[in-house]
PDB file of C-alpha atoms in Angstrom:
ATOM      1  CA  UNK J   1     200.378 -48.375 -12.082  1.00 53.00           C
ATOM      2  CA  UNK J   2     199.793 -44.810 -12.795  1.00 78.00           C
ATOM      3  CA  UNK J   3     198.372 -44.398 -16.246  1.00 86.00           C
ATOM      4  CA  UNK J   4     196.856 -46.578 -18.891  1.00 87.00           C
ATOM      5  CA  UNK J   5     195.996 -45.704 -22.391  1.00 87.00           C
ATOM      6  CA  UNK J   6     193.392 -47.823 -24.040  1.00 86.00           C
ATOM      7  CA  UNK J   7     194.137 -47.273 -27.918  1.00 83.00           C
ATOM      8  CA  UNK J   8     191.498 -48.427 -30.959  1.00 80.00           C
ATOM      9  CA  UNK J   9     194.067 -49.712 -33.675  1.00 78.00           C
ATOM     10  CA  UNK J  10     191.559 -49.819 -36.175  1.00 76.00           C
ATOM     11  CA  UNK J  11     188.426 -47.168 -36.922  1.00 71.00           C
ATOM     12  CA  UNK J  12     186.359 -47.119 -33.864  1.00 70.00           C
ATOM     13  CA  UNK J  13     184.037 -49.572 -32.406  1.00 73.00           C
ATOM     14  CA  UNK J  14     186.693 -51.813 -31.044  1.00 78.00           C
ATOM     15  CA  UNK J  15     185.356 -52.424 -27.919  1.00 78.00           C
ATOM     16  CA  UNK J  16     187.557 -49.454 -26.056  1.00 80.00           C
ATOM     17  CA  UNK J  17     184.394 -48.390 -24.006  1.00 80.00           C
ATOM     18  CA  UNK J  18     184.557 -51.750 -22.696  1.00 81.00           C
ATOM     19  CA  UNK J  19     187.731 -52.034 -21.527  1.00 85.00           C
ATOM     20  CA  UNK J  20     187.832 -48.407 -19.830  1.00 87.00           C
ATOM     21  CA  UNK J  21     184.613 -49.318 -18.031  1.00 86.00           C
ATOM     22  CA  UNK J  22     186.234 -52.320 -16.646  1.00 85.00           C
ATOM     23  CA  UNK J  23     189.348 -50.661 -15.816  1.00 88.00           C
ATOM     24  CA  UNK J  24     187.773 -47.504 -14.345  1.00 88.00           C
ATOM     25  CA  UNK J  25     187.040 -48.873 -10.958  1.00 87.00           C
ATOM     26  CA  UNK J  26     191.093 -49.061 -10.169  1.00 89.00           C
ATOM     27  CA  UNK J  27     191.603 -45.323 -11.320  1.00 90.00           C
ATOM     28  CA  UNK J  28     191.009 -41.606  -9.956  1.00 93.00           C
ATOM     29  CA  UNK J  29     190.416 -39.857 -13.517  1.00 93.00           C
ATOM     30  CA  UNK J  30     188.992 -41.392 -16.657  1.00 93.00           C
ATOM     31  CA  UNK J  31     189.665 -39.252 -19.557  1.00 93.00           C
ATOM     32  CA  UNK J  32     188.406 -39.503 -23.247  1.00 92.00           C
ATOM     33  CA  UNK J  33     190.956 -37.871 -25.630  1.00 90.00           C
ATOM     34  CA  UNK J  34     189.137 -37.579 -29.067  1.00 90.00           C
ATOM     35  CA  UNK J  35     185.926 -38.007 -31.002  1.00 90.00           C
ATOM     36  CA  UNK J  36     182.255 -36.753 -30.579  1.00 92.00           C
ATOM     37  CA  UNK J  37     178.971 -37.611 -29.623  1.00 92.00           C
ATOM     38  CA  UNK J  38     178.352 -40.109 -32.684  1.00 84.00           C
ATOM     39  CA  UNK J  39     179.365 -42.849 -30.468  1.00 73.00           C
ATOM     40  CA  UNK J  40     177.800 -44.512 -27.845  1.00 76.00           C
ATOM     41  CA  UNK J  41     178.610 -46.721 -24.723  1.00 81.00           C
ATOM     42  CA  UNK J  42     175.785 -48.355 -22.660  1.00 83.00           C
ATOM     43  CA  UNK J  43     176.747 -49.243 -19.150  1.00 84.00           C
ATOM     44  CA  UNK J  44     174.213 -51.426 -17.035  1.00 83.00           C
ATOM     45  CA  UNK J  45     174.459 -51.495 -13.406  1.00 82.00           C
ATOM     46  CA  UNK J  46     171.895 -53.468 -11.769  1.00 83.00           C
ATOM     47  CA  UNK J  47     168.490 -52.364 -12.940  1.00 85.00           C
ATOM     48  CA  UNK J  48     169.650 -49.220 -14.375  1.00 87.00           C
ATOM     49  CA  UNK J  49     170.867 -48.637 -17.884  1.00 88.00           C
ATOM     50  CA  UNK J  50     172.584 -45.728 -18.972  1.00 89.00           C
ATOM     51  CA  UNK J  51     173.896 -44.655 -22.486  1.00 89.00           C
ATOM     52  CA  UNK J  52     177.033 -42.437 -22.590  1.00 92.00           C
ATOM     53  CA  UNK J  53     177.796 -40.461 -25.996  1.00 92.00           C
ATOM     54  CA  UNK J  54     180.189 -37.776 -24.591  1.00 94.00           C
ATOM     55  CA  UNK J  55     180.874 -38.417 -20.680  1.00 95.00           C
ATOM     56  CA  UNK J  56     183.503 -40.964 -20.087  1.00 92.00           C
ATOM     57  CA  UNK J  57     182.024 -43.941 -18.296  1.00 89.00           C
ATOM     58  CA  UNK J  58     183.807 -43.739 -15.227  1.00 91.00           C
ATOM     59  CA  UNK J  59     181.173 -40.499 -14.056  1.00 95.00           C
ATOM     60  CA  UNK J  60     178.879 -43.740 -12.939  1.00 93.00           C
ATOM     61  CA  UNK J  61     181.487 -44.598 -10.071  1.00 92.00           C
ATOM     62  CA  UNK J  62     180.613 -42.120  -7.402  1.00 90.00           C
ATOM     63  CA  UNK J  63     184.566 -41.181  -6.553  1.00 91.00           C
ATOM     64  CA  UNK J  64     185.896 -41.196  -9.933  1.00 93.00           C
ATOM     65  CA  UNK J  65     186.642 -37.944 -12.371  1.00 95.00           C
ATOM     66  CA  UNK J  66     185.758 -37.719 -15.742  1.00 95.00           C
ATOM     67  CA  UNK J  67     187.547 -35.827 -18.125  1.00 96.00           C
ATOM     68  CA  UNK J  68     186.589 -34.557 -21.485  1.00 96.00           C
ATOM     69  CA  UNK J  69     189.916 -34.188 -23.369  1.00 95.00           C
ATOM     70  CA  UNK J  70     191.314 -31.234 -25.916  1.00 95.00           C
ATOM     71  CA  UNK J  71     190.889 -33.530 -28.787  1.00 95.00           C
ATOM     72  CA  UNK J  72     187.065 -33.817 -28.295  1.00 96.00           C
ATOM     73  CA  UNK J  73     184.552 -32.211 -30.268  1.00 97.00           C
ATOM     74  CA  UNK J  74     182.009 -31.043 -27.975  1.00 97.00           C
ATOM     75  CA  UNK J  75     178.091 -30.315 -28.913  1.00 96.00           C
ATOM     76  CA  UNK J  76     177.117 -28.137 -25.814  1.00 96.00           C
ATOM     77  CA  UNK J  77     173.607 -29.043 -26.460  1.00 95.00           C
ATOM     78  CA  UNK J  78     174.371 -32.912 -26.180  1.00 96.00           C
ATOM     79  CA  UNK J  79     176.557 -32.374 -23.401  1.00 97.00           C
ATOM     80  CA  UNK J  80     174.278 -30.701 -21.361  1.00 97.00           C
ATOM     81  CA  UNK J  81     171.261 -33.184 -22.334  1.00 96.00           C
ATOM     82  CA  UNK J  82     173.667 -35.989 -20.873  1.00 96.00           C
ATOM     83  CA  UNK J  83     174.119 -34.081 -17.867  1.00 97.00           C
ATOM     84  CA  UNK J  84     170.503 -33.622 -17.353  1.00 97.00           C
ATOM     85  CA  UNK J  85     170.083 -37.289 -18.041  1.00 95.00           C
ATOM     86  CA  UNK J  86     172.517 -38.289 -15.659  1.00 96.00           C
ATOM     87  CA  UNK J  87     171.275 -36.025 -12.632  1.00 95.00           C
ATOM     88  CA  UNK J  88     167.808 -37.540 -13.110  1.00 94.00           C
ATOM     89  CA  UNK J  89     169.223 -40.954 -12.659  1.00 93.00           C
ATOM     90  CA  UNK J  90     170.877 -39.817  -9.267  1.00 93.00           C
ATOM     91  CA  UNK J  91     174.532 -39.214 -10.701  1.00 95.00           C
ATOM     92  CA  UNK J  92     175.612 -36.181  -9.578  1.00 95.00           C
ATOM     93  CA  UNK J  93     178.558 -34.918 -11.867  1.00 96.00           C
ATOM     94  CA  UNK J  94     179.523 -31.706 -10.083  1.00 95.00           C
ATOM     95  CA  UNK J  95     182.967 -31.534  -9.173  1.00 95.00           C
ATOM     96  CA  UNK J  96     183.838 -34.804 -10.806  1.00 96.00           C
ATOM     97  CA  UNK J  97     183.185 -34.031 -14.570  1.00 97.00           C
ATOM     98  CA  UNK J  98     185.896 -31.458 -16.236  1.00 97.00           C
ATOM     99  CA  UNK J  99     185.633 -30.518 -19.770  1.00 98.00           C
ATOM    100  CA  UNK J 100     188.920 -29.021 -21.576  1.00 97.00           C
ATOM    101  CA  UNK J 101     189.015 -25.312 -22.221  1.00 97.00           C
ATOM    102  CA  UNK J 102     190.791 -26.244 -25.464  1.00 97.00           C
ATOM    103  CA  UNK J 103     188.180 -28.561 -26.714  1.00 97.00           C
ATOM    104  CA  UNK J 104     186.390 -27.375 -30.088  1.00 97.00           C
ATOM    105  CA  UNK J 105     182.691 -26.554 -30.043  1.00 97.00           C
ATOM    106  CA  UNK J 106     179.784 -28.417 -32.548  1.00 96.00           C
ATOM    107  CA  UNK J 107     177.635 -25.656 -33.610  1.00 92.00           C
ATOM    108  CA  UNK J 108     174.055 -26.412 -34.963  1.00 88.00           C
ATOM    109  CA  UNK J 109     175.716 -24.989 -38.443  1.00 88.00           C
ATOM    110  CA  UNK J 110     177.952 -28.084 -38.172  1.00 91.00           C
ATOM    111  CA  UNK J 111     175.117 -30.336 -38.217  1.00 90.00           C
ATOM    112  CA  UNK J 112     173.225 -28.473 -40.953  1.00 85.00           C
ATOM    113  CA  UNK J 113     176.678 -28.479 -43.436  1.00 86.00           C
ATOM    114  CA  UNK J 114     177.203 -32.161 -42.539  1.00 89.00           C
ATOM    115  CA  UNK J 115     173.529 -32.765 -43.969  1.00 87.00           C
ATOM    116  CA  UNK J 116     173.618 -30.725 -46.640  1.00 83.00           C
ATOM    117  CA  UNK J 117     177.323 -32.036 -47.773  1.00 85.00           C
ATOM    118  CA  UNK J 118     175.744 -35.686 -47.461  1.00 87.00           C
ATOM    119  CA  UNK J 119     172.862 -34.752 -49.536  1.00 85.00           C
ATOM    120  CA  UNK J 120     174.915 -33.074 -52.348  1.00 83.00           C
ATOM    121  CA  UNK J 121     176.934 -36.605 -52.871  1.00 87.00           C
ATOM    122  CA  UNK J 122     173.886 -38.084 -54.020  1.00 87.00           C
ATOM    123  CA  UNK J 123     174.323 -41.603 -54.833  1.00 88.00           C
ATOM    124  CA  UNK J 124     178.265 -41.182 -53.174  1.00 89.00           C
ATOM    125  CA  UNK J 125     176.945 -40.723 -49.570  1.00 88.00           C
ATOM    126  CA  UNK J 126     179.468 -41.817 -47.531  1.00 87.00           C
ATOM    127  CA  UNK J 127     176.607 -42.660 -44.579  1.00 84.00           C
ATOM    128  CA  UNK J 128     177.374 -39.683 -41.898  1.00 85.00           C
ATOM    129  CA  UNK J 129     175.724 -39.379 -38.864  1.00 86.00           C
ATOM    130  CA  UNK J 130     175.256 -35.862 -39.524  1.00 87.00           C
ATOM    131  CA  UNK J 131     176.015 -34.611 -36.011  1.00 92.00           C
ATOM    132  CA  UNK J 132     178.661 -32.309 -37.247  1.00 93.00           C
ATOM    133  CA  UNK J 133     181.650 -33.715 -35.930  1.00 94.00           C
ATOM    134  CA  UNK J 134     183.346 -33.858 -39.395  1.00 92.00           C
ATOM    135  CA  UNK J 135     182.610 -30.480 -40.025  1.00 92.00           C
ATOM    136  CA  UNK J 136     183.847 -29.445 -36.311  1.00 95.00           C
ATOM    137  CA  UNK J 137     187.331 -31.255 -37.163  1.00 96.00           C
ATOM    138  CA  UNK J 138     187.377 -29.210 -40.423  1.00 94.00           C
ATOM    139  CA  UNK J 139     187.319 -26.021 -38.684  1.00 94.00           C
ATOM    140  CA  UNK J 140     189.758 -27.094 -35.954  1.00 96.00           C
ATOM    141  CA  UNK J 141     192.390 -28.059 -38.731  1.00 95.00           C
ATOM    142  CA  UNK J 142     191.573 -24.711 -40.404  1.00 92.00           C
ATOM    143  CA  UNK J 143     192.213 -22.814 -37.106  1.00 92.00           C
ATOM    144  CA  UNK J 144     188.898 -21.187 -37.308  1.00 91.00           C
ATOM    145  CA  UNK J 145     187.031 -23.418 -34.901  1.00 94.00           C
ATOM    146  CA  UNK J 146     185.397 -21.936 -31.654  1.00 95.00           C
ATOM    147  CA  UNK J 147     186.734 -23.647 -28.081  1.00 97.00           C
ATOM    148  CA  UNK J 148     185.098 -24.172 -24.745  1.00 97.00           C
ATOM    149  CA  UNK J 149     187.487 -21.166 -23.275  1.00 96.00           C
ATOM    150  CA  UNK J 150     185.460 -18.877 -25.693  1.00 96.00           C
ATOM    151  CA  UNK J 151     182.242 -19.582 -24.143  1.00 96.00           C
ATOM    152  CA  UNK J 152     183.855 -18.198 -20.929  1.00 96.00           C
ATOM    153  CA  UNK J 153     184.018 -14.669 -22.811  1.00 95.00           C
ATOM    154  CA  UNK J 154     180.725 -13.676 -24.054  1.00 95.00           C
ATOM    155  CA  UNK J 155     181.671 -10.470 -25.939  1.00 95.00           C
ATOM    156  CA  UNK J 156     184.735 -12.208 -27.426  1.00 94.00           C
ATOM    157  CA  UNK J 157     182.902 -15.273 -28.454  1.00 94.00           C
ATOM    158  CA  UNK J 158     180.156 -12.761 -30.198  1.00 94.00           C
ATOM    159  CA  UNK J 159     182.992 -11.107 -32.061  1.00 93.00           C
ATOM    160  CA  UNK J 160     184.839 -14.421 -33.105  1.00 92.00           C
ATOM    161  CA  UNK J 161     181.451 -16.111 -33.890  1.00 91.00           C
ATOM    162  CA  UNK J 162     179.871 -13.280 -35.977  1.00 89.00           C
ATOM    163  CA  UNK J 163     183.002 -13.951 -38.577  1.00 89.00           C
ATOM    164  CA  UNK J 164     182.334 -17.628 -38.770  1.00 90.00           C
ATOM    165  CA  UNK J 165     178.873 -17.481 -39.188  1.00 86.00           C
ATOM    166  CA  UNK J 166     178.940 -14.966 -41.509  1.00 86.00           C
ATOM    167  CA  UNK J 167     181.335 -17.663 -43.674  1.00 87.00           C
ATOM    168  CA  UNK J 168     179.067 -20.369 -43.054  1.00 84.00           C
ATOM    169  CA  UNK J 169     176.210 -18.684 -44.093  1.00 82.00           C
ATOM    170  CA  UNK J 170     178.188 -18.041 -47.626  1.00 84.00           C
ATOM    171  CA  UNK J 171     179.045 -22.017 -47.841  1.00 81.00           C
ATOM    172  CA  UNK J 172     175.922 -23.113 -47.064  1.00 77.00           C
ATOM    173  CA  UNK J 173     174.220 -21.185 -49.998  1.00 78.00           C
ATOM    174  CA  UNK J 174     177.064 -21.017 -52.673  1.00 79.00           C
ATOM    175  CA  UNK J 175     178.471 -24.798 -52.158  1.00 74.00           C
ATOM    176  CA  UNK J 176     175.416 -26.609 -51.158  1.00 73.00           C
ATOM    177  CA  UNK J 177     172.616 -24.571 -52.576  1.00 74.00           C
ATOM    178  CA  UNK J 178     170.835 -24.286 -49.093  1.00 69.00           C
ATOM    179  CA  UNK J 179     169.547 -20.959 -47.685  1.00 69.00           C
ATOM    180  CA  UNK J 180     170.158 -21.094 -44.314  1.00 70.00           C
ATOM    181  CA  UNK J 181     170.718 -18.290 -41.723  1.00 72.00           C
ATOM    182  CA  UNK J 182     172.974 -19.359 -38.697  1.00 75.00           C
ATOM    183  CA  UNK J 183     173.184 -16.213 -37.226  1.00 78.00           C
ATOM    184  CA  UNK J 184     170.796 -17.205 -34.375  1.00 83.00           C
ATOM    185  CA  UNK J 185     172.850 -20.095 -33.293  1.00 87.00           C
ATOM    186  CA  UNK J 186     175.165 -17.540 -31.254  1.00 90.00           C
ATOM    187  CA  UNK J 187     173.358 -16.453 -28.459  1.00 92.00           C
ATOM    188  CA  UNK J 188     171.870 -20.144 -28.045  1.00 92.00           C
ATOM    189  CA  UNK J 189     175.289 -21.464 -27.589  1.00 93.00           C
ATOM    190  CA  UNK J 190     176.274 -18.683 -25.005  1.00 95.00           C
ATOM    191  CA  UNK J 191     173.028 -19.648 -23.387  1.00 95.00           C
ATOM    192  CA  UNK J 192     174.231 -23.654 -23.239  1.00 96.00           C
ATOM    193  CA  UNK J 193     177.500 -22.604 -22.456  1.00 95.00           C
ATOM    194  CA  UNK J 194     176.230 -20.839 -18.806  1.00 96.00           C
ATOM    195  CA  UNK J 195     174.792 -24.297 -17.871  1.00 96.00           C
ATOM    196  CA  UNK J 196     178.519 -26.103 -18.851  1.00 96.00           C
ATOM    197  CA  UNK J 197     180.742 -23.275 -17.769  1.00 95.00           C
ATOM    198  CA  UNK J 198     181.417 -24.548 -14.058  1.00 96.00           C
ATOM    199  CA  UNK J 199     182.870 -27.633 -15.698  1.00 98.00           C
ATOM    200  CA  UNK J 200     185.422 -25.940 -18.259  1.00 97.00           C
ATOM    201  CA  UNK J 201     189.108 -25.930 -17.016  1.00 96.00           C
ATOM    202  CA  UNK J 202     192.447 -26.756 -18.426  1.00 96.00           C
ATOM    203  CA  UNK J 203     192.434 -30.645 -18.219  1.00 95.00           C
ATOM    204  CA  UNK J 204     196.361 -30.790 -19.099  1.00 92.00           C
ATOM    205  CA  UNK J 205     197.296 -29.645 -16.025  1.00 93.00           C
ATOM    206  CA  UNK J 206     194.194 -31.002 -14.071  1.00 93.00           C
ATOM    207  CA  UNK J 207     195.690 -34.233 -14.982  1.00 91.00           C
ATOM    208  CA  UNK J 208     199.423 -33.713 -14.730  1.00 90.00           C
ATOM    209  CA  UNK J 209     198.562 -32.510 -11.272  1.00 90.00           C
ATOM    210  CA  UNK J 210     196.657 -35.365  -9.925  1.00 89.00           C
ATOM    211  CA  UNK J 211     199.614 -37.331 -11.662  1.00 86.00           C
ATOM    212  CA  UNK J 212     202.027 -35.426  -9.304  1.00 85.00           C
ATOM    213  CA  UNK J 213     199.871 -36.094  -6.465  1.00 84.00           C
ATOM    214  CA  UNK J 214     200.009 -39.734  -6.825  1.00 78.00           C
ATOM    215  CA  UNK J 215     196.859 -40.011  -8.246  1.00 74.00           C
ATOM    216  CA  UNK J 216     196.090 -42.676 -11.505  1.00 68.00           C
ATOM    217  CA  UNK J 217     194.180 -42.063 -14.785  1.00 64.00           C
ATOM    218  CA  UNK J 218     192.878 -44.208 -17.405  1.00 65.00           C
ATOM    219  CA  UNK J 219     192.044 -42.762 -20.885  1.00 68.00           C
ATOM    220  CA  UNK J 220     190.689 -43.617 -24.369  1.00 64.00           C
ATOM    221  CA  UNK J 221     191.794 -42.676 -27.955  1.00 56.00           C
ATOM    222  CA  UNK J 222     191.745 -43.957 -31.415  1.00 48.00           C
ATOM    223  CA  UNK J 223     195.132 -44.976 -32.898  1.00 37.00           C
ATOM    224  CA  UNK J 224     195.648 -41.823 -35.168  1.00 35.00           C
ATOM    225  CA  UNK J 225     196.260 -38.625 -33.340  1.00 33.00           C
ATOM    226  CA  UNK J 226     197.327 -40.841 -30.487  1.00 30.00           C
ATOM    227  CA  UNK J 227     200.592 -38.914 -29.705  1.00 27.00           C
ATOM    228  CA  UNK J 228     198.696 -36.887 -27.185  1.00 29.00           C
ATOM    229  CA  UNK J 229     197.932 -39.662 -25.069  1.00 31.00           C
ATOM    230  CA  UNK J 230     201.478 -40.278 -24.022  1.00 30.00           C
ATOM    231  CA  UNK J 231     202.312 -37.318 -21.884  1.00 33.00           C
ATOM    232  CA  UNK J 232     203.113 -38.075 -18.457  1.00 34.00           C
ATOM    233  CA  UNK J 233     205.741 -37.193 -15.837  1.00 36.00           C
ATOM    234  CA  UNK J 234     205.998 -40.853 -14.637  1.00 35.00           C
ATOM    235  CA  UNK J 235     208.526 -43.327 -15.681  1.00 33.00           C
ATOM    236  CA  UNK J 236     205.684 -46.178 -16.824  1.00 37.00           C
ATOM    237  CA  UNK J 237     202.860 -46.220 -18.931  1.00 42.00           C
ATOM    238  CA  UNK J 238     201.060 -49.133 -19.683  1.00 46.00           C
ATOM    239  CA  UNK J 239     198.836 -49.216 -23.079  1.00 44.00           C
ATOM    240  CA  UNK J 240     196.088 -51.172 -24.109  1.00 44.00           C
ATOM    241  CA  UNK J 241     195.413 -51.698 -27.806  1.00 47.00           C
ATOM    242  CA  UNK J 242     191.946 -52.876 -28.751  1.00 47.00           C
ATOM    243  CA  UNK J 243     191.463 -54.477 -32.050  1.00 45.00           C
ATOM    244  CA  UNK J 244     188.278 -55.956 -33.007  1.00 44.00           C
ATOM    245  CA  UNK J 245     188.781 -58.654 -35.906  1.00 43.00           C
ATOM    246  CA  UNK J 246     186.398 -58.884 -38.799  1.00 43.00           C
ATOM    247  CA  UNK J 247     184.258 -61.751 -38.543  1.00 45.00           C
ATOM    248  CA  UNK J 248     184.946 -63.009 -41.794  1.00 43.00           C
ATOM    249  CA  UNK J 249     188.271 -63.459 -41.375  1.00 44.00           C
ATOM    250  CA  UNK J 250     188.325 -67.243 -41.076  1.00 42.00           C
ATOM    251  CA  UNK J 251     191.466 -67.775 -38.773  1.00 43.00           C
ATOM    252  CA  UNK J 252     190.151 -65.272 -36.650  1.00 39.00           C
ATOM    253  CA  UNK J 253     186.228 -66.589 -36.249  1.00 40.00           C
ATOM    254  CA  UNK J 254     186.318 -67.153 -32.936  1.00 43.00           C
ATOM    255  CA  UNK J 255     188.115 -64.384 -31.684  1.00 42.00           C
ATOM    256  CA  UNK J 256     186.345 -61.015 -31.415  1.00 45.00           C
ATOM    257  CA  UNK J 257     188.491 -58.794 -29.510  1.00 44.00           C
ATOM    258  CA  UNK J 258     192.363 -58.871 -28.637  1.00 45.00           C
ATOM    259  CA  UNK J 259     193.778 -56.921 -25.926  1.00 45.00           C
ATOM    260  CA  UNK J 260     197.754 -56.307 -26.174  1.00 45.00           C
ATOM    261  CA  UNK J 261     199.216 -54.865 -23.116  1.00 44.00           C
ATOM    262  CA  UNK J 262     202.700 -53.561 -23.157  1.00 44.00           C
ATOM    263  CA  UNK J 263     204.930 -51.429 -20.505  1.00 42.00           C
ATOM    264  CA  UNK J 264     206.828 -48.752 -22.067  1.00 38.00           C
ATOM    265  CA  UNK J 265     209.687 -46.768 -20.347  1.00 38.00           C
ATOM    266  CA  UNK J 266     209.156 -42.946 -20.917  1.00 35.00           C
TER     267      UNK J 266
END
């Protein structure tokens, strides 16, 4: 079996992480397709407890590679913190962690704008985690976001960031009445970029090359935008769809999860 895709068929928290963790021992590459660090997957190995929010859980296995894909929005501070936490626990990610050069960045201003927007909603708050994930995706869709590859060229990064930061300063004051200056965040992000630049690569080329060499992969994604998961040069793909049923449904009270697998001819 070359590829398995684990698709969450609802709105997140269906249990994708548990399924991927179970499968990861049988695969060479474990990839995350989308999302940010608002999620959390706890893995207990013996007496050790690991909480992962960005890096796929396959990294905890000594020979497996973990891939943060193009659709993920990455907070450099959160990624550096997670790498350091794993390192202190004796998990070496060097040479096994790969971050897409096309993944978009979460800046501190995304977090601040997320908080400001939530406060401005008053009684109509939506319960955001205020980690900047939504605003980062907004910038991605508006084609003004900065990506991991921009960190590799500091001067170009500064030039691009200057335009974005000026816009965010105006937005914070004009839309939310928050007088915030984001200009200092550019250099802070570049410093973090130095710590993660060795992990940045073209993950599409990496995974397709690995498949061509006979390696296998498992990836997790949500239902929407899941078409990015289906690219494979091999003839067969096995998809695991994970659905978590709501407890108040009387017919399905005894079934918390349903996993449906189907082989597809590509």
